[in-house]
Amino acid sequence: MSTFIKGLEGVVVAQSQLSYIDGQAGQLIYRGYHIHDLATHSSFEEVAYLLWNGRLPTRAELDDLKHQLALNRQLPNGLLAILRSFPTTAAPMAALRTAVSAAAMFDPEAEDVSLEASRRKAIRLTAQIPTIVAAYERLRRGEEPILPREDLDQAANYLYMQTGQVPDPENARALDRYFILLADHGMNASTFAARVTTGTLADMHSAITSAIATLKGPLHGGANQKAMEMLLEIGQPDKVDDYIKRALAEKRRIMGFGHRVYKTEDPRATVLRRMSKELCEKMGATKWYEISRRIEELVTTEKKIYPNVDFYSASVLYVLGIPVDLFTPMFACSRIVGWTAHVLEQLADNRLIRPRAEYVGPKDLTYVPIDERG
Ligand code: CMC
């Protein structure tokens, strides 16, 4: 049996054509295309097509995908009724996890694990997840959910469903770029969970429910919310030094820093830092960018660890008006594309994923009848 490696660090568990990460050079590539090029030139829908199909779409193919997404955004009435029954105090990630699991029961192809049906379900889930997040957000505020619009893209439509206002195109484009940047990322924990579930030939909704449950943790997708909570707690640029020095002295983790794979700057953080600066300036909220920059200076100098995707995502999502506890659901609105692409890749060449554990407990103990135990 091979040697145990805690946290599976460096262990290769699949071959994938979806995304390539060079942790030393700080590069991220989707299906051959550098993330900076995609963030500059493409749209989230184009990236979804690329990840699902292995090539960029023609205009007609992109229009068709957008049409499919628009047609599938509305939630079945039964699912909406379930959302209405949730306590308004539920964590939005818990609501999303439960709603996606429940969505299976309204999906006509839920139990069909063929590649063709799974492709259709990938589109449906990508279309529905933002609607679930926005609907729960409104319900917990005591407001009625807003129906999705067919004429808006994924990002603009999410902002519309949350607020009831068609968003400023620059803000919609910022969320669209955020969605591009987070769409896939190698064998991260939630993707691994999705692939393990698929490996048993369980259905797409089961795999995505596993993935959402795994994304929820603060060491993974939950870090963006924790990073914003830290910015809010600090509150002012001149309070950063005291806060961070104390946190580091107390050996606390600074959320949004460090990465298992990147040993240099996460390339997504480079784009998000620039977006944070531009958006904070545009929205008249530069202090969030200033606080973030000062935290970065201190943490990179003192700990030699760099911001990851979640650090500058925090100020970007905040100034876009996303409630702080919806940051991780926003991550899910994007990563659903990567998860489903991995499910399709796993299904196309499946083998049960079943590693071993190294047993380190006792052996050969003598069974003592219950009445004789001291
Ligand atoms: N703040 C302070 N110290 C840190 C941090 C941090 N954010 N990250 C790592 N370290 C230190 C850690 O204390 C340890 O030091 P020592 O060797 O002295 O004990 C060393 O760096 C190695 O840490 P590790 O936990 O063994 O490394 P890992 O590869 O398991 O860590 C990580 C990866 C992401 C879990 C970790 O960096 C972390 O907890 N970061 C904060 C949470 C976070 O931002 N998560 C988002 C990750 S990226 C997006 C995503 O996947 O969702």
GROMACS .gro file of C-alpha atoms and ligand atoms in nm:
model
  426
    1MET     CA    1   0.000   0.000   0.000
    2SER     CA    2   0.133   0.350  -0.083
    3THR     CA    3   0.234   0.596   0.188
    4PHE     CA    4  -0.023   0.812   0.362
    5ILE     CA    5  -0.011   1.181   0.264
    6LYS     CA    6  -0.210   1.407   0.493
    7GLY     CA    7  -0.463   1.615   0.302
    8LEU     CA    8  -0.370   1.425  -0.020
    9GLU     CA    9  -0.119   1.706  -0.086
   10GLY     CA   10   0.041   1.656  -0.427
   11VAL     CA   11  -0.152   1.333  -0.493
   12VAL     CA   12  -0.287   1.304  -0.849
   13VAL     CA   13  -0.639   1.155  -0.839
   14ALA     CA   14  -0.757   1.209  -1.197
   15GLN     CA   15  -0.651   1.308  -1.545
   16SER     CA   16  -0.840   1.611  -1.661
   17GLN     CA   17  -0.855   1.831  -1.970
   18LEU     CA   18  -1.042   2.108  -1.790
   19SER     CA   19  -0.800   2.337  -1.609
   20TYR     CA   20  -0.426   2.358  -1.562
   21ILE     CA   21  -0.267   2.526  -1.263
   22ASP     CA   22   0.102   2.611  -1.242
   23GLY     CA   23   0.146   2.690  -0.875
   24GLN     CA   24   0.506   2.808  -0.917
   25ALA     CA   25   0.448   3.036  -1.217
   26GLY     CA   26   0.104   3.151  -1.096
   27GLN     CA   27  -0.085   3.042  -1.406
   28LEU     CA   28  -0.438   2.916  -1.453
   29ILE     CA   29  -0.554   2.783  -1.790
   30TYR     CA   30  -0.901   2.659  -1.890
   31ARG     CA   31  -0.891   2.412  -2.180
   32GLY     CA   32  -0.573   2.577  -2.313
   33TYR     CA   33  -0.676   2.942  -2.264
   34HIS     CA   34  -0.507   3.166  -2.006
   35ILE     CA   35  -0.742   3.300  -1.742
   36HIS     CA   36  -0.631   3.661  -1.802
   37ASP     CA   37  -0.732   3.636  -2.170
   38LEU     CA   38  -1.067   3.483  -2.081
   39ALA     CA   39  -1.134   3.744  -1.810
   40THR     CA   40  -1.053   4.022  -2.057
   41HIS     CA   41  -1.224   3.898  -2.371
   42SER     CA   42  -1.487   3.635  -2.297
   43SER     CA   43  -1.812   3.605  -2.105
   44PHE     CA   44  -1.920   3.356  -1.839
   45GLU     CA   45  -2.150   3.180  -2.087
   46GLU     CA   46  -1.863   3.147  -2.335
   47VAL     CA   47  -1.644   2.996  -2.062
   48ALA     CA   48  -1.924   2.757  -1.966
   49TYR     CA   49  -1.945   2.640  -2.327
   50LEU     CA   50  -1.567   2.604  -2.340
   51LEU     CA   51  -1.548   2.397  -2.021
   52TRP     CA   52  -1.843   2.174  -2.116
   53ASN     CA   53  -1.748   2.122  -2.481
   54GLY     CA   54  -1.371   2.161  -2.501
   55ARG     CA   55  -1.369   2.451  -2.748
   56LEU     CA   56  -1.492   2.809  -2.776
   57PRO     CA   57  -1.841   2.840  -2.927
   58THR     CA   58  -1.939   2.996  -3.258
   59ARG     CA   59  -2.178   3.290  -3.225
   60ALA     CA   60  -2.475   3.063  -3.305
   61GLU     CA   61  -2.365   2.806  -3.045
   62LEU     CA   62  -2.322   3.078  -2.782
   63ASP     CA   63  -2.664   3.225  -2.860
   64ASP     CA   64  -2.816   2.879  -2.831
   65LEU     CA   65  -2.653   2.819  -2.491
   66LYS     CA   66  -2.772   3.158  -2.365
   67HIS     CA   67  -3.121   3.071  -2.484
   68GLN     CA   68  -3.109   2.732  -2.305
   69LEU     CA   69  -2.994   2.899  -1.983
   70ALA     CA   70  -3.268   3.162  -2.006
   71LEU     CA   71  -3.535   2.895  -2.064
   72ASN     CA   72  -3.427   2.699  -1.756
   73ARG     CA   73  -3.390   2.977  -1.499
   74GLN     CA   74  -3.736   2.972  -1.355
   75LEU     CA   75  -3.782   2.739  -1.056
   76PRO     CA   76  -4.058   2.476  -1.044
   77ASN     CA   77  -4.341   2.588  -0.813
   78GLY     CA   78  -4.277   2.295  -0.580
   79LEU     CA   79  -3.916   2.399  -0.534
   80LEU     CA   80  -4.018   2.757  -0.465
   81ALA     CA   81  -4.263   2.627  -0.202
   82ILE     CA   82  -3.975   2.442  -0.035
   83LEU     CA   83  -3.766   2.761  -0.033
   84ARG     CA   84  -4.058   2.945   0.127
   85SER     CA   85  -4.064   2.686   0.407
   86PHE     CA   86  -3.702   2.751   0.511
   87PRO     CA   87  -3.643   2.948   0.831
   88THR     CA   88  -3.533   3.302   0.740
   89THR     CA   89  -3.237   3.253   0.973
   90ALA     CA   90  -3.088   2.968   0.765
   91ALA     CA   91  -2.737   3.019   0.630
   92PRO     CA   92  -2.774   3.087   0.255
   93MET     CA   93  -2.526   2.807   0.175
   94ALA     CA   94  -2.741   2.567   0.378
   95ALA     CA   95  -3.048   2.687   0.187
   96LEU     CA   96  -2.867   2.641  -0.145
   97ARG     CA   97  -2.739   2.295  -0.053
   98THR     CA   98  -3.089   2.179   0.045
   99ALA     CA   99  -3.259   2.346  -0.253
  100VAL     CA  100  -3.022   2.184  -0.505
  101SER     CA  101  -3.080   1.846  -0.344
  102ALA     CA  102  -3.456   1.909  -0.360
  103ALA     CA  103  -3.432   2.029  -0.722
  104ALA     CA  104  -3.351   1.670  -0.822
  105MET     CA  105  -3.703   1.566  -0.725
  106PHE     CA  106  -3.850   1.813  -0.976
  107ASP     CA  107  -3.608   1.728  -1.255
  108PRO     CA  108  -3.758   1.498  -1.519
  109GLU     CA  109  -3.418   1.339  -1.585
  110ALA     CA  110  -3.293   1.326  -1.225
  111GLU     CA  111  -3.205   0.957  -1.223
  112ASP     CA  112  -3.072   0.941  -1.579
  113VAL     CA  113  -2.692   0.929  -1.556
  114SER     CA  114  -2.632   0.915  -1.932
  115LEU     CA  115  -2.393   1.177  -2.067
  116GLU     CA  116  -2.669   1.335  -2.277
  117ALA     CA  117  -2.907   1.381  -1.983
  118SER     CA  118  -2.620   1.496  -1.760
  119ARG     CA  119  -2.529   1.765  -2.014
  120ARG     CA  120  -2.886   1.895  -2.004
  121LYS     CA  121  -2.884   1.888  -1.624
  122ALA     CA  122  -2.556   2.082  -1.621
  123ILE     CA  123  -2.734   2.362  -1.809
  124ARG     CA  124  -3.043   2.343  -1.587
  125LEU     CA  125  -2.843   2.358  -1.265
  126THR     CA  126  -2.629   2.646  -1.392
  127ALA     CA  127  -2.948   2.832  -1.483
  128GLN     CA  128  -3.130   2.754  -1.158
  129ILE     CA  129  -2.864   2.812  -0.891
  130PRO     CA  130  -2.858   3.195  -0.919
  131THR     CA  131  -3.240   3.194  -0.912
  132ILE     CA  132  -3.235   2.986  -0.591
  133VAL     CA  133  -2.980   3.218  -0.427
  134ALA     CA  134  -3.170   3.536  -0.522
  135ALA     CA  135  -3.510   3.390  -0.429
  136TYR     CA  136  -3.395   3.282  -0.084
  137GLU     CA  137  -3.231   3.621  -0.028
  138ARG     CA  138  -3.558   3.799  -0.102
  139LEU     CA  139  -3.771   3.556   0.097
  140ARG     CA  140  -3.559   3.595   0.408
  141ARG     CA  141  -3.597   3.974   0.378
  142GLY     CA  142  -3.974   3.926   0.363
  143GLU     CA  143  -3.990   4.012  -0.009
  144GLU     CA  144  -4.131   3.818  -0.301
  145PRO     CA  145  -3.883   3.650  -0.536
  146ILE     CA  146  -3.842   3.823  -0.871
  147LEU     CA  147  -3.883   3.616  -1.185
  148PRO     CA  148  -3.568   3.582  -1.398
  149ARG     CA  149  -3.550   3.772  -1.726
  150GLU     CA  150  -3.477   3.598  -2.052
  151ASP     CA  151  -3.300   3.898  -2.205
  152LEU     CA  152  -3.025   3.922  -1.941
  153ASP     CA  153  -2.709   3.712  -1.909
  154GLN     CA  154  -2.629   3.507  -1.599
  155ALA     CA  155  -2.449   3.785  -1.406
  156ALA     CA  156  -2.686   4.072  -1.492
  157ASN     CA  157  -2.984   3.849  -1.431
  158TYR     CA  158  -2.859   3.755  -1.083
  159LEU     CA  159  -2.821   4.122  -0.984
  160TYR     CA  160  -3.165   4.194  -1.128
  161MET     CA  161  -3.327   3.909  -0.933
  162GLN     CA  162  -3.163   4.020  -0.608
  163THR     CA  163  -3.252   4.389  -0.636
  164GLY     CA  164  -3.537   4.422  -0.887
  165GLN     CA  165  -3.327   4.675  -1.083
  166VAL     CA  166  -3.155   4.609  -1.416
  167PRO     CA  167  -2.790   4.661  -1.313
  168ASP     CA  168  -2.543   4.915  -1.442
  169PRO     CA  169  -2.362   4.735  -1.731
  170GLU     CA  170  -2.018   4.789  -1.572
  171ASN     CA  171  -2.130   4.626  -1.249
  172ALA     CA  172  -2.288   4.337  -1.438
  173ARG     CA  173  -1.964   4.293  -1.633
  174ALA     CA  174  -1.766   4.291  -1.307
  175LEU     CA  175  -1.979   4.006  -1.171
  176ASP     CA  176  -1.950   3.831  -1.508
  177ARG     CA  177  -1.569   3.852  -1.483
  178TYR     CA  178  -1.582   3.723  -1.126
  179PHE     CA  179  -1.786   3.426  -1.256
  180ILE     CA  180  -1.526   3.363  -1.532
  181LEU     CA  181  -1.239   3.365  -1.281
  182LEU     CA  182  -1.399   3.113  -1.046
  183ALA     CA  183  -1.551   2.872  -1.298
  184ASP     CA  184  -1.297   2.592  -1.254
  185HIS     CA  185  -0.985   2.521  -1.055
  186GLY     CA  186  -0.835   2.176  -1.090
  187MET     CA  187  -0.895   1.919  -0.820
  188ASN     CA  188  -1.012   2.153  -0.546
  189ALA     CA  189  -1.202   2.000  -0.252
  190SER     CA  190  -1.557   2.057  -0.380
  191THR     CA  191  -1.473   1.931  -0.729
  192PHE     CA  192  -1.314   1.623  -0.577
  193ALA     CA  193  -1.631   1.567  -0.372
  194ALA     CA  194  -1.841   1.593  -0.691
  195ARG     CA  195  -1.618   1.346  -0.873
  196VAL     CA  196  -1.621   1.097  -0.585
  197THR     CA  197  -2.001   1.107  -0.580
  198THR     CA  198  -2.019   1.068  -0.958
  199GLY     CA  199  -1.771   0.781  -0.940
  200THR     CA  200  -2.040   0.574  -0.767
  201LEU     CA  201  -2.274   0.652  -1.061
  202ALA     CA  202  -2.495   0.863  -0.838
  203ASP     CA  203  -2.681   1.136  -1.032
  204MET     CA  204  -2.571   1.492  -1.116
  205HIS     CA  205  -2.781   1.657  -0.840
  206SER     CA  206  -2.624   1.427  -0.580
  207ALA     CA  207  -2.276   1.520  -0.701
  208ILE     CA  208  -2.353   1.893  -0.695
  209THR     CA  209  -2.508   1.867  -0.349
  210SER     CA  210  -2.181   1.706  -0.227
  211ALA     CA  211  -1.986   1.985  -0.395
  212ILE     CA  212  -2.192   2.265  -0.240
  213ALA     CA  213  -2.161   2.105   0.104
  214THR     CA  214  -1.783   2.094   0.059
  215LEU     CA  215  -1.753   2.448  -0.078
  216LYS     CA  216  -1.926   2.579   0.235
  217GLY     CA  217  -1.623   2.533   0.463
  218PRO     CA  218  -1.412   2.838   0.557
  219LEU     CA  219  -1.092   2.672   0.432
  220HIS     CA  220  -1.251   2.657   0.083
  221GLY     CA  221  -1.533   2.876  -0.054
  222GLY     CA  222  -1.633   3.011   0.286
  223ALA     CA  223  -1.311   3.216   0.296
  224ASN     CA  224  -1.454   3.504   0.088
  225GLN     CA  225  -1.720   3.574   0.351
  226LYS     CA  226  -1.466   3.545   0.633
  227ALA     CA  227  -1.232   3.783   0.448
  228MET     CA  228  -1.509   4.047   0.423
  229GLU     CA  229  -1.602   4.001   0.787
  230MET     CA  230  -1.239   4.079   0.869
  231LEU     CA  231  -1.243   4.394   0.651
  232LEU     CA  232  -1.564   4.508   0.823
  233GLU     CA  233  -1.422   4.437   1.168
  234ILE     CA  234  -1.110   4.640   1.085
  235GLY     CA  235  -1.330   4.918   0.946
  236GLN     CA  236  -1.062   5.182   0.871
  237PRO     CA  237  -0.721   5.178   0.697
  238ASP     CA  238  -0.543   5.311   1.007
  239LYS     CA  239  -0.667   5.014   1.211
  240VAL     CA  240  -0.511   4.752   0.985
  241ASP     CA  241  -0.163   4.733   1.138
  242ASP     CA  242  -0.279   4.668   1.494
  243TYR     CA  243  -0.536   4.410   1.384
  244ILE     CA  244  -0.309   4.209   1.156
  245LYS     CA  245  -0.006   4.220   1.386
  246ARG     CA  246  -0.219   4.092   1.674
  247ALA     CA  247  -0.382   3.824   1.456
  248LEU     CA  248  -0.044   3.699   1.336
  249ALA     CA  249   0.101   3.706   1.687
  250GLU     CA  250  -0.196   3.496   1.803
  251LYS     CA  251  -0.128   3.256   1.512
  252ARG     CA  252  -0.472   3.318   1.362
  253ARG     CA  253  -0.528   3.247   0.993
  254ILE     CA  254  -0.584   3.548   0.774
  255MET     CA  255  -0.871   3.448   0.550
  256GLY     CA  256  -0.811   3.492   0.178
  257PHE     CA  257  -0.438   3.421   0.204
  258GLY     CA  258  -0.237   3.110   0.135
  259HIS     CA  259  -0.303   2.826  -0.104
  260ARG     CA  260  -0.231   2.457  -0.129
  261VAL     CA  261  -0.113   2.483  -0.490
  262TYR     CA  262  -0.003   2.845  -0.556
  263LYS     CA  263   0.333   2.929  -0.406
  264THR     CA  264   0.321   3.272  -0.567
  265GLU     CA  265   0.034   3.509  -0.644
  266ASP     CA  266  -0.290   3.341  -0.750
  267PRO     CA  267  -0.345   3.479  -1.105
  268ARG     CA  268  -0.713   3.535  -1.026
  269ALA     CA  269  -0.612   3.763  -0.738
  270THR     CA  270  -0.418   3.981  -0.984
  271VAL     CA  271  -0.735   4.046  -1.186
  272LEU     CA  272  -0.953   4.083  -0.878
  273ARG     CA  273  -0.716   4.334  -0.714
  274ARG     CA  274  -0.749   4.558  -1.021
  275MET     CA  275  -1.126   4.511  -1.027
  276SER     CA  276  -1.145   4.592  -0.656
  277LYS     CA  277  -0.955   4.919  -0.709
  278GLU     CA  278  -1.171   5.025  -1.003
  279LEU     CA  279  -1.502   4.929  -0.848
  280CYS     CA  280  -1.425   5.074  -0.504
  281GLU     CA  281  -1.329   5.404  -0.672
  282LYS     CA  282  -1.640   5.400  -0.891
  283MET     CA  283  -1.871   5.326  -0.598
  284GLY     CA  284  -1.704   5.584  -0.369
  285ALA     CA  285  -1.587   5.316  -0.127
  286THR     CA  286  -1.208   5.326  -0.166
  287LYS     CA  287  -1.148   5.238   0.197
  288TRP     CA  288  -1.220   4.871   0.133
  289TYR     CA  289  -0.949   4.863  -0.131
  290GLU     CA  290  -0.708   5.059   0.090
  291ILE     CA  291  -0.767   4.827   0.386
  292SER     CA  292  -0.716   4.524   0.161
  293ARG     CA  293  -0.391   4.660   0.017
  294ARG     CA  294  -0.246   4.729   0.359
  295ILE     CA  295  -0.342   4.380   0.482
  296GLU     CA  296  -0.176   4.235   0.176
  297GLU     CA  297   0.146   4.432   0.237
  298LEU     CA  298   0.168   4.312   0.596
  299VAL     CA  299   0.076   3.947   0.537
  300THR     CA  300   0.301   3.899   0.235
  301THR     CA  301   0.596   4.058   0.416
  302GLU     CA  302   0.551   3.883   0.749
  303LYS     CA  303   0.426   3.539   0.639
  304LYS     CA  304   0.540   3.514   0.276
  305ILE     CA  305   0.193   3.399   0.173
  306TYR     CA  306  -0.009   3.567  -0.099
  307PRO     CA  307  -0.373   3.663  -0.149
  308ASN     CA  308  -0.583   3.388  -0.302
  309VAL     CA  309  -0.898   3.427  -0.511
  310ASP     CA  310  -1.115   3.492  -0.207
  311PHE     CA  311  -0.932   3.799  -0.074
  312TYR     CA  312  -1.006   4.064  -0.337
  313SER     CA  313  -1.334   3.889  -0.425
  314ALA     CA  314  -1.456   4.013  -0.088
  315SER     CA  315  -1.437   4.388  -0.162
  316VAL     CA  316  -1.553   4.332  -0.523
  317LEU     CA  317  -1.871   4.149  -0.419
  318TYR     CA  318  -1.933   4.389  -0.131
  319VAL     CA  319  -1.930   4.703  -0.344
  320LEU     CA  320  -2.151   4.526  -0.599
  321GLY     CA  321  -2.412   4.511  -0.321
  322ILE     CA  322  -2.400   4.138  -0.255
  323PRO     CA  323  -2.484   4.059   0.111
  324VAL     CA  324  -2.178   3.917   0.289
  325ASP     CA  325  -2.330   3.576   0.359
  326LEU     CA  326  -2.415   3.541  -0.012
  327PHE     CA  327  -2.046   3.555  -0.111
  328THR     CA  328  -2.002   3.178  -0.099
  329PRO     CA  329  -2.329   3.117  -0.289
  330MET     CA  330  -2.187   3.359  -0.554
  331PHE     CA  331  -1.882   3.132  -0.576
  332ALA     CA  332  -2.124   2.841  -0.633
  333CYS     CA  333  -2.307   3.034  -0.911
  334SER     CA  334  -1.978   3.027  -1.099
  335ARG     CA  335  -1.820   2.697  -0.992
  336ILE     CA  336  -2.134   2.504  -1.092
  337VAL     CA  337  -1.986   2.511  -1.443
  338GLY     CA  338  -1.658   2.350  -1.333
  339TRP     CA  339  -1.831   2.096  -1.110
  340THR     CA  340  -2.066   1.984  -1.386
  341ALA     CA  341  -1.782   1.974  -1.641
  342HIS     CA  342  -1.590   1.747  -1.402
  343VAL     CA  343  -1.897   1.528  -1.351
  344LEU     CA  344  -1.924   1.489  -1.731
  345GLU     CA  345  -1.552   1.411  -1.757
  346GLN     CA  346  -1.578   1.153  -1.478
  347LEU     CA  347  -1.886   0.992  -1.636
  348ALA     CA  348  -1.720   0.970  -1.977
  349ASP     CA  349  -1.445   0.745  -1.837
  350ASN     CA  350  -1.567   0.635  -1.498
  351ARG     CA  351  -1.405   0.419  -1.239
  352LEU     CA  352  -1.521   0.406  -0.876
  353ILE     CA  353  -1.300   0.636  -0.665
  354ARG     CA  354  -1.213   0.430  -0.364
  355PRO     CA  355  -0.881   0.501  -0.189
  356ARG     CA  356  -0.752   0.325   0.120
  357ALA     CA  357  -0.697   0.430   0.480
  358GLU     CA  358  -0.391   0.332   0.676
  359TYR     CA  359  -0.521   0.163   0.990
  360VAL     CA  360  -0.331   0.288   1.294
  361GLY     CA  361  -0.555   0.144   1.570
  362PRO     CA  362  -0.501  -0.166   1.783
  363LYS     CA  363  -0.547  -0.522   1.657
  364ASP     CA  364  -0.613  -0.857   1.830
  365LEU     CA  365  -0.793  -0.715   2.136
  366THR     CA  366  -0.981  -0.972   2.343
  367TYR     CA  367  -1.358  -0.918   2.353
  368VAL     CA  368  -1.480  -0.868   2.712
  369PRO     CA  369  -1.852  -0.937   2.779
  370ILE     CA  370  -2.038  -0.620   2.884
  371ASP     CA  371  -2.101  -0.725   3.245
  372GLU     CA  372  -1.731  -0.792   3.298
  373ARG     CA  373  -1.610  -0.449   3.177
  374GLY     CA  374  -1.475  -0.221   3.450
  375CMC     N1  375  -0.293   3.292   0.749
  375CMC     C1  376  -0.189   3.268   0.832
  375CMC     N2  377  -0.108   3.161   0.818
  375CMC     C2  378  -0.132   3.077   0.717
  375CMC     C3  379  -0.237   3.097   0.628
  375CMC     C4  380  -0.319   3.209   0.648
  375CMC     N3  381  -0.421   3.233   0.567
  375CMC     N4  382  -0.237   2.999   0.536
  375CMC     C5  383  -0.136   2.917   0.567
  375CMC     N5  384  -0.073   2.966   0.677
  375CMC     C6  385   0.043   2.907   0.741
  375CMC     C7  386   0.001   2.797   0.838
  375CMC     O1  387  -0.024   2.846   0.968
  375CMC     C8  388   0.118   2.707   0.833
  375CMC     O2  389   0.222   2.762   0.911
  375CMC     P1  390   0.312   2.670   1.008
  375CMC     O3  391   0.380   2.576   0.914
  375CMC     O4  392   0.398   2.770   1.074
  375CMC     O5  393   0.213   2.603   1.097
  375CMC     C9  394   0.163   2.714   0.688
  375CMC     O6  395   0.121   2.841   0.642
  375CMC    C10  396   0.106   2.603   0.601
  375CMC     O7  397  -0.035   2.595   0.621
  375CMC     P2  398  -0.124   2.466   0.585
  375CMC     O8  399  -0.262   2.487   0.643
  375CMC     O9  400  -0.053   2.340   0.619
  375CMC    O10  401  -0.123   2.475   0.429
  375CMC     P3  402  -0.237   2.424   0.335
  375CMC    O11  403  -0.172   2.392   0.208
  375CMC    O12  404  -0.318   2.316   0.398
  375CMC    O13  405  -0.321   2.559   0.332
  375CMC    C11  406  -0.517   2.677   0.302
  375CMC    C12  407  -0.406   2.596   0.236
  375CMC    C13  408  -0.593   2.748   0.190
  375CMC    C14  409  -0.611   2.583   0.379
  375CMC    C15  410  -0.458   2.783   0.398
  375CMC    O14  411  -0.367   2.866   0.331
  375CMC    C16  412  -0.564   2.862   0.470
  375CMC    O15  413  -0.618   2.816   0.572
  375CMC     N6  414  -0.598   2.986   0.418
  375CMC    C17  415  -0.704   3.063   0.475
  375CMC    C18  416  -0.838   3.016   0.419
  375CMC    C19  417  -0.856   3.054   0.274
  375CMC    O16  418  -0.826   3.166   0.235
  375CMC     N7  419  -0.907   2.960   0.195
  375CMC    C20  420  -0.934   2.982   0.053
  375CMC    C21  421  -0.843   2.899  -0.030
  375CMC     S1  422  -0.841   2.944  -0.202
  375CMC    C22  423  -1.001   2.932  -0.261
  375CMC    C23  424  -1.070   2.806  -0.238
  375CMC    O17  425  -1.016   2.698  -0.252
  375CMC    O18  426  -1.188   2.813  -0.208
   0.00000   0.00000   0.00000
